[in-house]
């Protein structure tokens, strides 16, 4: 389903006056509003193909309706979000879930929808039909060389799919680890994994990167072979300059100081980028900003500070992606909320008075430092974010547009009621 530009214009017309009042109010308080708005217009967050359908828990999955069944449908859904918010101009594919049957047709569709292909993701955490060896006891870490070889081969194939589509990065998330003490020799598991990653790394094109994602636990509950940022960084450093550490917000042990991890990874020039989501307990994959918005702001505060210190381009020099799963919400509404939360945190981080913060830090003025950060965090920047969308031809209020236009019902009419997808 494609959104008609004139319907967006009508929506913007109807909301214009109220928006103007809110925007004028905040505009008066900003120093360099134009530069800020331009940064928001440029910023994009990729949507993973697996977040467009209803997910599930290990207990049940309650299917939604009108969900995408094919890669084309998934791209149409991302195109729809992007038309509404101008901030979701990329899709991240998971192989083998999203293997294109016709690359040219898929590329053509992407250009019609104004989408790029973000990092491609390999999958050695499930067994696929017809697969020779099982990943039950791991993939790259496996004690059996033939299993390792199969996993290496798979990652090499994923790179080939990515090359054909114009992706520039491979994301490797391994579920490898162990469930019980004694099951695994940690050192051998690490070395096998490193050896596999080195072989994969050797086939990366010159302008590609590999993102090593870590996760504290689950599906393995005793040890994980890429369990935290230290382990990921070890691999990335040993692999070389094209390897980076990917931070998924839900992949830490409770209360981890993620903003500090981010700052240090950037200092080492080893931060790949993000999988944004939110969580209360573990890898909950909840809507970004729904549980810990202050943490999200603090992360963006480090990102902006760190990227500016290196003269990096905020929009393009790191990989930005959502990684979420929706059990009780309409996936598209959830994604609109997530992107909005990211844009709000980014805008607030751009408002931080860096000169005064530096001064406060130098003077050990703890109170002033906190005031400066919270002053930015407590600023209602929603009208600035909306203004960026408006200027880019997107909707002032995407979620409201989605509901008033009954987009889901239109998708159900097109696709039917019972199509199942999603992780
Ligand atoms: C994992 C991890 C990966 C994602 C899979 C589907 O928990 O977050 O990034 O590819 O889920
Ligand atoms: Mn992830
Ligand atoms: Mn995850």
PDB file of C-alpha atoms and ligand atoms in Angstrom, residues 173 213-215 218 248 250-251 275 277 283-285 323, ligand 3:
ATOM      1  CA  UNK A 173      24.666 -12.419  16.101  1.00  0.00           C
ATOM      2  CA  UNK A 213      26.666  -8.308  18.195  1.00  0.00           C
ATOM      3  CA  UNK A 214      26.863  -9.505  21.807  1.00  0.00           C
ATOM      4  CA  UNK A 215      24.194 -10.769  24.142  1.00  0.00           C
ATOM      5  CA  UNK A 218      19.426 -16.573  26.047  1.00  0.00           C
ATOM      6  CA  UNK A 248      21.748  -4.040  21.167  1.00  0.00           C
ATOM      7  CA  UNK A 250      18.407  -5.338  25.367  1.00  0.00           C
ATOM      8  CA  UNK A 251      21.503  -7.513  25.460  1.00  0.00           C
ATOM      9  CA  UNK A 275      19.945  -2.181  17.725  1.00  0.00           C
ATOM     10  CA  UNK A 277      14.713  -1.342  21.720  1.00  0.00           C
ATOM     11  CA  UNK A 283      16.051  -9.012  25.767  1.00  0.00           C
ATOM     12  CA  UNK A 284      12.434  -7.856  25.952  1.00  0.00           C
ATOM     13  CA  UNK A 285      12.516  -6.094  22.562  1.00  0.00           C
ATOM     14  CA  UNK A 323      15.459  -4.441  16.777  1.00  0.00           C
TER      15      UNK A 323
HETATM   16 MN1  LIG B   3      17.915  -9.413  20.787  1.00  0.00          MN
END
